[in-house]
Coordinates of C-alpha atoms in Angstrom, one line a residue:
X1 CA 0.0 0.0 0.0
X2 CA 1.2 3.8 -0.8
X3 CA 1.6 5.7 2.6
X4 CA 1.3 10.0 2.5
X5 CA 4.7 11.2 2.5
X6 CA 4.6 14.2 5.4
X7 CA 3.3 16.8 4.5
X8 CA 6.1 19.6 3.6
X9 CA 6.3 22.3 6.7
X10 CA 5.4 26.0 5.3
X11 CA 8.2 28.4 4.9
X12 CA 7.6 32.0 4.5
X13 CA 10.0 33.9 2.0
X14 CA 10.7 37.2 1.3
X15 CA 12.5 37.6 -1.9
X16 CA 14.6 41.4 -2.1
X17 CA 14.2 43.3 -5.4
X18 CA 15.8 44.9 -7.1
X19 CA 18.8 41.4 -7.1
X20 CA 21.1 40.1 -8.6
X21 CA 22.9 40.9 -12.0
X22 CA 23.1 44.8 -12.3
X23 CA 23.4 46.5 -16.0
X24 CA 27.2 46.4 -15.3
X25 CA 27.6 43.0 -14.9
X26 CA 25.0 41.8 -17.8
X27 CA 27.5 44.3 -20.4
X28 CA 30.6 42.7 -19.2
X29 CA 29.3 39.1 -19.8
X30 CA 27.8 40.1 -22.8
X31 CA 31.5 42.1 -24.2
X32 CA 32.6 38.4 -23.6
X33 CA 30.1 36.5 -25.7
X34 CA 30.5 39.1 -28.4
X35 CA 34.3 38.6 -28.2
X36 CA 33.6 35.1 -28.9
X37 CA 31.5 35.4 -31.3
X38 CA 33.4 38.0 -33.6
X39 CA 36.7 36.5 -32.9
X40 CA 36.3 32.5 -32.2
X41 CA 37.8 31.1 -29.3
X42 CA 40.0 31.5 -27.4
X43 CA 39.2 35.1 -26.6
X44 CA 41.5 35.8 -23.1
X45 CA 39.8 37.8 -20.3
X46 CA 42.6 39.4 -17.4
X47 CA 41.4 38.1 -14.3
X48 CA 37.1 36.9 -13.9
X49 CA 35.3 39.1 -15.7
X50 CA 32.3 39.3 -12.8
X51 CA 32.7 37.6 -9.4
X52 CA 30.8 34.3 -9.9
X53 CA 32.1 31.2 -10.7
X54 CA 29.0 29.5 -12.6
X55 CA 29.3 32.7 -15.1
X56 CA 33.5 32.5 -15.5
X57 CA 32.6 28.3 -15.7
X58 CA 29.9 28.9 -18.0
X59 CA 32.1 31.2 -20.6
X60 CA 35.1 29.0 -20.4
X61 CA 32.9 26.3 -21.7
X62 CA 32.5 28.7 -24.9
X63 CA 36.3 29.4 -25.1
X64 CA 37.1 32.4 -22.7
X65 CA 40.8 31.9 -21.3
X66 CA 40.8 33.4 -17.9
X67 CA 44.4 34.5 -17.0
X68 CA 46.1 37.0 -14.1
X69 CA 48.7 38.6 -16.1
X70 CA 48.7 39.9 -19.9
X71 CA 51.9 37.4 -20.4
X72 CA 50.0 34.5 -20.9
X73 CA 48.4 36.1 -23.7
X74 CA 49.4 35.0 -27.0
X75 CA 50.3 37.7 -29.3
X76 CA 47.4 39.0 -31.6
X77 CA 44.6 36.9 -29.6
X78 CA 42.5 39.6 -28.3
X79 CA 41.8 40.3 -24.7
X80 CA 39.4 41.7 -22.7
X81 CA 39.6 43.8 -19.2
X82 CA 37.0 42.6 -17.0
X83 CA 34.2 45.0 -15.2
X84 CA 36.5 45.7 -12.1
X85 CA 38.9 47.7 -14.1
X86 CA 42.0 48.0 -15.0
X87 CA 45.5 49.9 -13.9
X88 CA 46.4 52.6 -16.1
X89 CA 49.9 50.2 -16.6
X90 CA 47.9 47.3 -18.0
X91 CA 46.5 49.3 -20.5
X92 CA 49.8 50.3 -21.6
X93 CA 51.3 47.2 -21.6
X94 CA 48.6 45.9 -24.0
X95 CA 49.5 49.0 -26.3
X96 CA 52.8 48.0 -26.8
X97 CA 52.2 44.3 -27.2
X98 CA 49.6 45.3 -29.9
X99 CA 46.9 43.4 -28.4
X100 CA 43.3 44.1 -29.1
X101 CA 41.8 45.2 -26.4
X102 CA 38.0 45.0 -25.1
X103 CA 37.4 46.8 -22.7
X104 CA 34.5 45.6 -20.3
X105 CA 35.2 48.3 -17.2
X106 CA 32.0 49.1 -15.7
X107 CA 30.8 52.2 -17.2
X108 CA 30.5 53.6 -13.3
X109 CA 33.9 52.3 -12.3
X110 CA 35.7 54.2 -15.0
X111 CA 33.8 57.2 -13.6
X112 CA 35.8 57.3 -10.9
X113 CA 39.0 56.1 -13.1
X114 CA 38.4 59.7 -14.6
X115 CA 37.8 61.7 -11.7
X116 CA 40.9 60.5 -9.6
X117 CA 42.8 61.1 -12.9
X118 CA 41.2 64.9 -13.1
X119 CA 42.2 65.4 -9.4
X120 CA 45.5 64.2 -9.8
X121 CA 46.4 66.2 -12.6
X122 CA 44.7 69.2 -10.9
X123 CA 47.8 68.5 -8.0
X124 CA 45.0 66.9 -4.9
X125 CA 45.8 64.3 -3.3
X126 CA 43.3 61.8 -3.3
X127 CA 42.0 59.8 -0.4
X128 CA 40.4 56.5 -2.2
X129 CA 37.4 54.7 0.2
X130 CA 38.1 50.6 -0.4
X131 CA 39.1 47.2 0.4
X132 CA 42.9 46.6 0.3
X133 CA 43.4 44.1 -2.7
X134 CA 40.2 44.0 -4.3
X135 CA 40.5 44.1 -8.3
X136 CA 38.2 47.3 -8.4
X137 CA 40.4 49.4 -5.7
X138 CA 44.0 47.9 -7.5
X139 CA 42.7 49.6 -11.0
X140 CA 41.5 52.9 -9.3
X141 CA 44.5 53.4 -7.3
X142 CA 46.5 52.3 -10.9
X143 CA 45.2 55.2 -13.0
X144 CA 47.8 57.6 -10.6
X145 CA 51.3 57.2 -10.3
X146 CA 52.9 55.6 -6.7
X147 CA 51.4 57.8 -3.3
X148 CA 49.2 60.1 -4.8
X149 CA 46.1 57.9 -3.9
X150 CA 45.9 57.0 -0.5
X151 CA 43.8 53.8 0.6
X152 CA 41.8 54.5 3.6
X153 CA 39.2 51.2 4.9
X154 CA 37.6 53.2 7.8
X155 CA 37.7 56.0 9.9
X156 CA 40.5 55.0 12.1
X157 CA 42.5 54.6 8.9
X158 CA 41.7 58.3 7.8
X159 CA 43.2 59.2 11.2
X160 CA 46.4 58.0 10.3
X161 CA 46.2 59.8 7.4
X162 CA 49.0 62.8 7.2
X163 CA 48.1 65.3 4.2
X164 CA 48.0 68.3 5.4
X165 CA 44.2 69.9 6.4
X166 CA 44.7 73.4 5.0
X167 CA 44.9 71.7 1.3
X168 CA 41.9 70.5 -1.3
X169 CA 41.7 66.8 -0.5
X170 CA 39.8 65.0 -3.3
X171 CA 38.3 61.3 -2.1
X172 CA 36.9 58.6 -4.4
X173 CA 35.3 55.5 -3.2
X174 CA 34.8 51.9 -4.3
X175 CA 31.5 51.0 -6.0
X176 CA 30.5 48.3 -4.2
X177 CA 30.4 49.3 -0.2
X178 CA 27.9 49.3 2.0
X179 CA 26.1 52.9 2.3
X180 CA 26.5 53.4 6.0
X181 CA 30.5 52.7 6.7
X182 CA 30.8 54.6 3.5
X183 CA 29.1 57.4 5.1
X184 CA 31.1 57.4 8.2
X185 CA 34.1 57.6 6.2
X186 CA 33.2 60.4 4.8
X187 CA 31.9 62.2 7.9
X188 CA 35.4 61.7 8.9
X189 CA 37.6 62.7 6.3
X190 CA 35.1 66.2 6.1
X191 CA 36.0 66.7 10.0
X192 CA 39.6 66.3 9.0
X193 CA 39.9 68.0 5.7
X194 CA 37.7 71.4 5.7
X195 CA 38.3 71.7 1.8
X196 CA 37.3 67.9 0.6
X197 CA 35.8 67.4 -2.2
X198 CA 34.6 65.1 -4.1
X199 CA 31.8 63.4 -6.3
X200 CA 28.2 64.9 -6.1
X201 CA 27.0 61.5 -5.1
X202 CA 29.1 59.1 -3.9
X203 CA 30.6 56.6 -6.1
X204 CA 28.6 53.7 -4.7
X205 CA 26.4 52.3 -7.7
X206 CA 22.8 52.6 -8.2
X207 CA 22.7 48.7 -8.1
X208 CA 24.7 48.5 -4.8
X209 CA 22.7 51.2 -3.1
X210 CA 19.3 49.5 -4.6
X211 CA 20.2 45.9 -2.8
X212 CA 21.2 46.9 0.2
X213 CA 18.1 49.3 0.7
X214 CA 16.1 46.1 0.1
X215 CA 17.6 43.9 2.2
X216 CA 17.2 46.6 5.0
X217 CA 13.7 46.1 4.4
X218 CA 13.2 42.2 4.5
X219 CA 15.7 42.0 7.2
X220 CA 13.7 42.9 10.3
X221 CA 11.5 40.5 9.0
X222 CA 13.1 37.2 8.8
X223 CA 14.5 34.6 11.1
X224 CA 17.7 33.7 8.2
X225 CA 18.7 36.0 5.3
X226 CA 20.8 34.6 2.6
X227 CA 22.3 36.0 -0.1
X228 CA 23.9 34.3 -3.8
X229 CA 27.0 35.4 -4.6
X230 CA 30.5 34.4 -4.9
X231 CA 33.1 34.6 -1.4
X232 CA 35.0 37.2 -3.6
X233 CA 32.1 39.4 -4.3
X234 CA 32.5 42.6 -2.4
X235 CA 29.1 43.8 -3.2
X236 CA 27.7 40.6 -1.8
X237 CA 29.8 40.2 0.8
X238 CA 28.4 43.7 2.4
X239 CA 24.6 42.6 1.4
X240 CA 25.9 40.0 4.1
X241 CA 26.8 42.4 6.5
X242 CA 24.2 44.7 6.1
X243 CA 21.2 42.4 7.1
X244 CA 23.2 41.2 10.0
X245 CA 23.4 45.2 11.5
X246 CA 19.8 45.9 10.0
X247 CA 17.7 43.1 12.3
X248 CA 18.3 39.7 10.7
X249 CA 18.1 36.8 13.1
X250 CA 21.2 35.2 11.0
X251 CA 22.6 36.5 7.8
X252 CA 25.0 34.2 5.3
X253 CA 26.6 33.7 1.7
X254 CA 25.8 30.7 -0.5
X255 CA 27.2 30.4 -4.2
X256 CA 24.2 27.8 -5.2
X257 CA 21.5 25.7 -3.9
X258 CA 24.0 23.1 -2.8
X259 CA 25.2 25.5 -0.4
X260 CA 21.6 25.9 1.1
X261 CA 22.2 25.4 5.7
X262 CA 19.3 22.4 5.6
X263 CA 19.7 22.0 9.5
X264 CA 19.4 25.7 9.7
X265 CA 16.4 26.0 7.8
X266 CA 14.8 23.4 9.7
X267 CA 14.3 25.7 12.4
X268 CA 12.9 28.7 10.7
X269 CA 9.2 30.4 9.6
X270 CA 11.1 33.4 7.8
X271 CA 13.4 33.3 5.2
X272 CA 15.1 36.7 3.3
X273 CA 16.4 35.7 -0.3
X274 CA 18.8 38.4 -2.3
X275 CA 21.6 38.0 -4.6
X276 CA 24.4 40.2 -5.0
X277 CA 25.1 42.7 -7.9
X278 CA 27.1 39.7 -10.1
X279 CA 25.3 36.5 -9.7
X280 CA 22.1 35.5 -12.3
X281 CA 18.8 35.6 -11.6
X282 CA 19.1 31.6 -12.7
X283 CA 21.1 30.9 -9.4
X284 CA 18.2 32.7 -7.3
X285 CA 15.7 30.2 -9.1
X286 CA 17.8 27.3 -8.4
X287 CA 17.7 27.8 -4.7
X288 CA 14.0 28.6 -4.6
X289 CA 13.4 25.2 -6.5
X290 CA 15.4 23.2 -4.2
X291 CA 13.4 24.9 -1.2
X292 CA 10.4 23.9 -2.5
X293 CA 11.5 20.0 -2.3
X294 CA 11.1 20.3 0.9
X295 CA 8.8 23.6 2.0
X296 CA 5.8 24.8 1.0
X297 CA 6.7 28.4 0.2
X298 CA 5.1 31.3 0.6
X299 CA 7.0 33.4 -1.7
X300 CA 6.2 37.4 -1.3
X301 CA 8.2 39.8 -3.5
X302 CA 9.6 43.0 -1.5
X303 CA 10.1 45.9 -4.3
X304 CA 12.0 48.8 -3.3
X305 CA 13.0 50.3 -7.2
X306 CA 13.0 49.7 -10.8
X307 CA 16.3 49.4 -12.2
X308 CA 15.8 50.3 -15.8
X309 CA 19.8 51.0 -16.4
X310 CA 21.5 49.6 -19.2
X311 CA 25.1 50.1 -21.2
X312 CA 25.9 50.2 -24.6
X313 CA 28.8 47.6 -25.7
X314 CA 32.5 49.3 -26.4
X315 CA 34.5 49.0 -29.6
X316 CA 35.6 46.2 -30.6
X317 CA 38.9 46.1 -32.7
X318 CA 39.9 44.5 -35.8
X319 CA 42.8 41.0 -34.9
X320 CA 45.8 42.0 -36.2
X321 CA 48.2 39.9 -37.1
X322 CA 50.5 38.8 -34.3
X323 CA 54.5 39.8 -35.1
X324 CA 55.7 36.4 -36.8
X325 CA 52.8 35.8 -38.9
X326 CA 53.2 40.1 -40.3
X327 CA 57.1 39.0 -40.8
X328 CA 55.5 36.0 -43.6

């Protein structure tokens, strides 16, 4: 005889939007598919084009070559600098090797590549706002030469600063950090400098400010927040942070659905659902589908904006023909 499986306990889920892939992020991977397409593989990308491994996985199964350094390019094979940006060196490196270049810098991040390079040729120092090591902060503070952009993390660090206060102090910041320590950065280096200046807005991105303003709203709200994105994802990472210091009961990072906490979620009503600014709205799915397995979800949508951004594709140059073969 059949016997009822038990029934599957309900689970409340608030799922953040706007999530996910931002306008940024959907040009890069789309620069790289182009590439592909134009060239034929290979087509080499300098370091992960977007921080998530089921997109780099996905487009090396198409014939992108991920590599750290422009020396394992071969000459004439084109190459493409990924959405983080790239050092002003780089660039130059690939102008003397001749290499095409495709250049898949987020349209916002070479915003600030342009304003540090206006203040440094104005004479300011510049005071950059980032995470020591992170691919977006080693292009920014590449576009000036050696010590005149200095790093600063929080406001202890601007403290140690010693540029003198009577002087215009320009600051930049990273794209992808959370609103609030931004802020207090800021608040800092104004109390320390009298003549900042700086960007109208802050550099923060419309799709970094958008997701953490909804996960502040879900947060209160939920027993367990999780967020998809890669461990190398600053913009997720902070989504992270900012639902545990906004009224999450618990607050964690999972790449894909086989990263789901099962033991945890036994133990929950609420569940908060966001992705950060680089992972596909796919990978969102694929957790929701292996929730339902085993919940019955309730699945509400929590809206906070439209995101109706979007960037056209760069150049793309002509192959030419790599030194031996133009010696034929």
């Amino acid at each position: 005889m059949n016997i009822p499986s038990a029934p599957r306990r309900p689970l409340t889920v608030l799922l953040a939007a706007p999530r996910g892939s931002c306008a940024g992020v959907e040009r890069a991977i789309a620069i790289v598919e182009e590439a592909l397409r134009r060239y034929g593989p290979p087509v080499y990308v300098r370091h992960e084009i977007v921080h998530n491994r089921y997109v780099v996985d996905r487009l090396k199964r198409q014939g992108a070559v991920f590599v750290d350094e422009l020396d394992a390019v071969p000459d004439g094979r084109p190459v493409v600098f990924s959405a983080h940006g790239v050092a002003e060196t780089v660039r130059q490196e690939a102008g003397r090797r001749r290499l095409p270049v495709v250049d898949a810098t987020c349209p916002l991040v070479a915003k600030v590549h342009r304003a540090v390079d206006r203040h440094v040729r104005a004479g300011r120092p510049v005071v950059l706002i980032g995470h020591d090591g992170h691919a977006e902060v080693v292009g920014t503070l590449g576009q000036a030469p050696p010590g005149a952009v200095h790093l600063v993390e929080s406001p202890a660090d601007v403290d140690r600063l010693t540029l003198p206060a009577d002087r215009t102090i320009a600051y930049a910041t990273q794209t992808t950090l959370a609103v609030e320590e931004t802020a207090a950065v800021v608040t800092r280096l104004q109390q320390r400098f009298p003549l900042l200046t700086g960007p109208a807005r802050d550099d923060i991105c419309y799709a970094t400010s958008n997701r953490q303003a909804a996960v502040k709203a879900i947060a209160p709200r939920v027993d367990l927040l999780l967020v998809v994105g890669a461990p190398n994802s600053s913009n997720s990472n902070r989504l992270v942070e900012v639902a545990r210091t906004t009224g999450a009961g618990d607050a964690r990072l999972i790449e894909r659905a086989h990263d789901l906490p099962w033991d945890r979620l036994e133990t929950i009503a609420s569940l908060g659902l966001t992705a950060g600014a680089s992972a596909p709205e796919l990978l969102v799915q694929e957790v929701l589908d292996a929730l339902r397995l085993r919940f019955t979800l309730d699945v509400r949508t929590v809206r906070l904006a439209e995101e109706t951004q979007s960037f056209r594709l760069p150049r793309f140059p002509p192959l030419f023909a790599a030194p031996d073969q133009a010696a034929e």
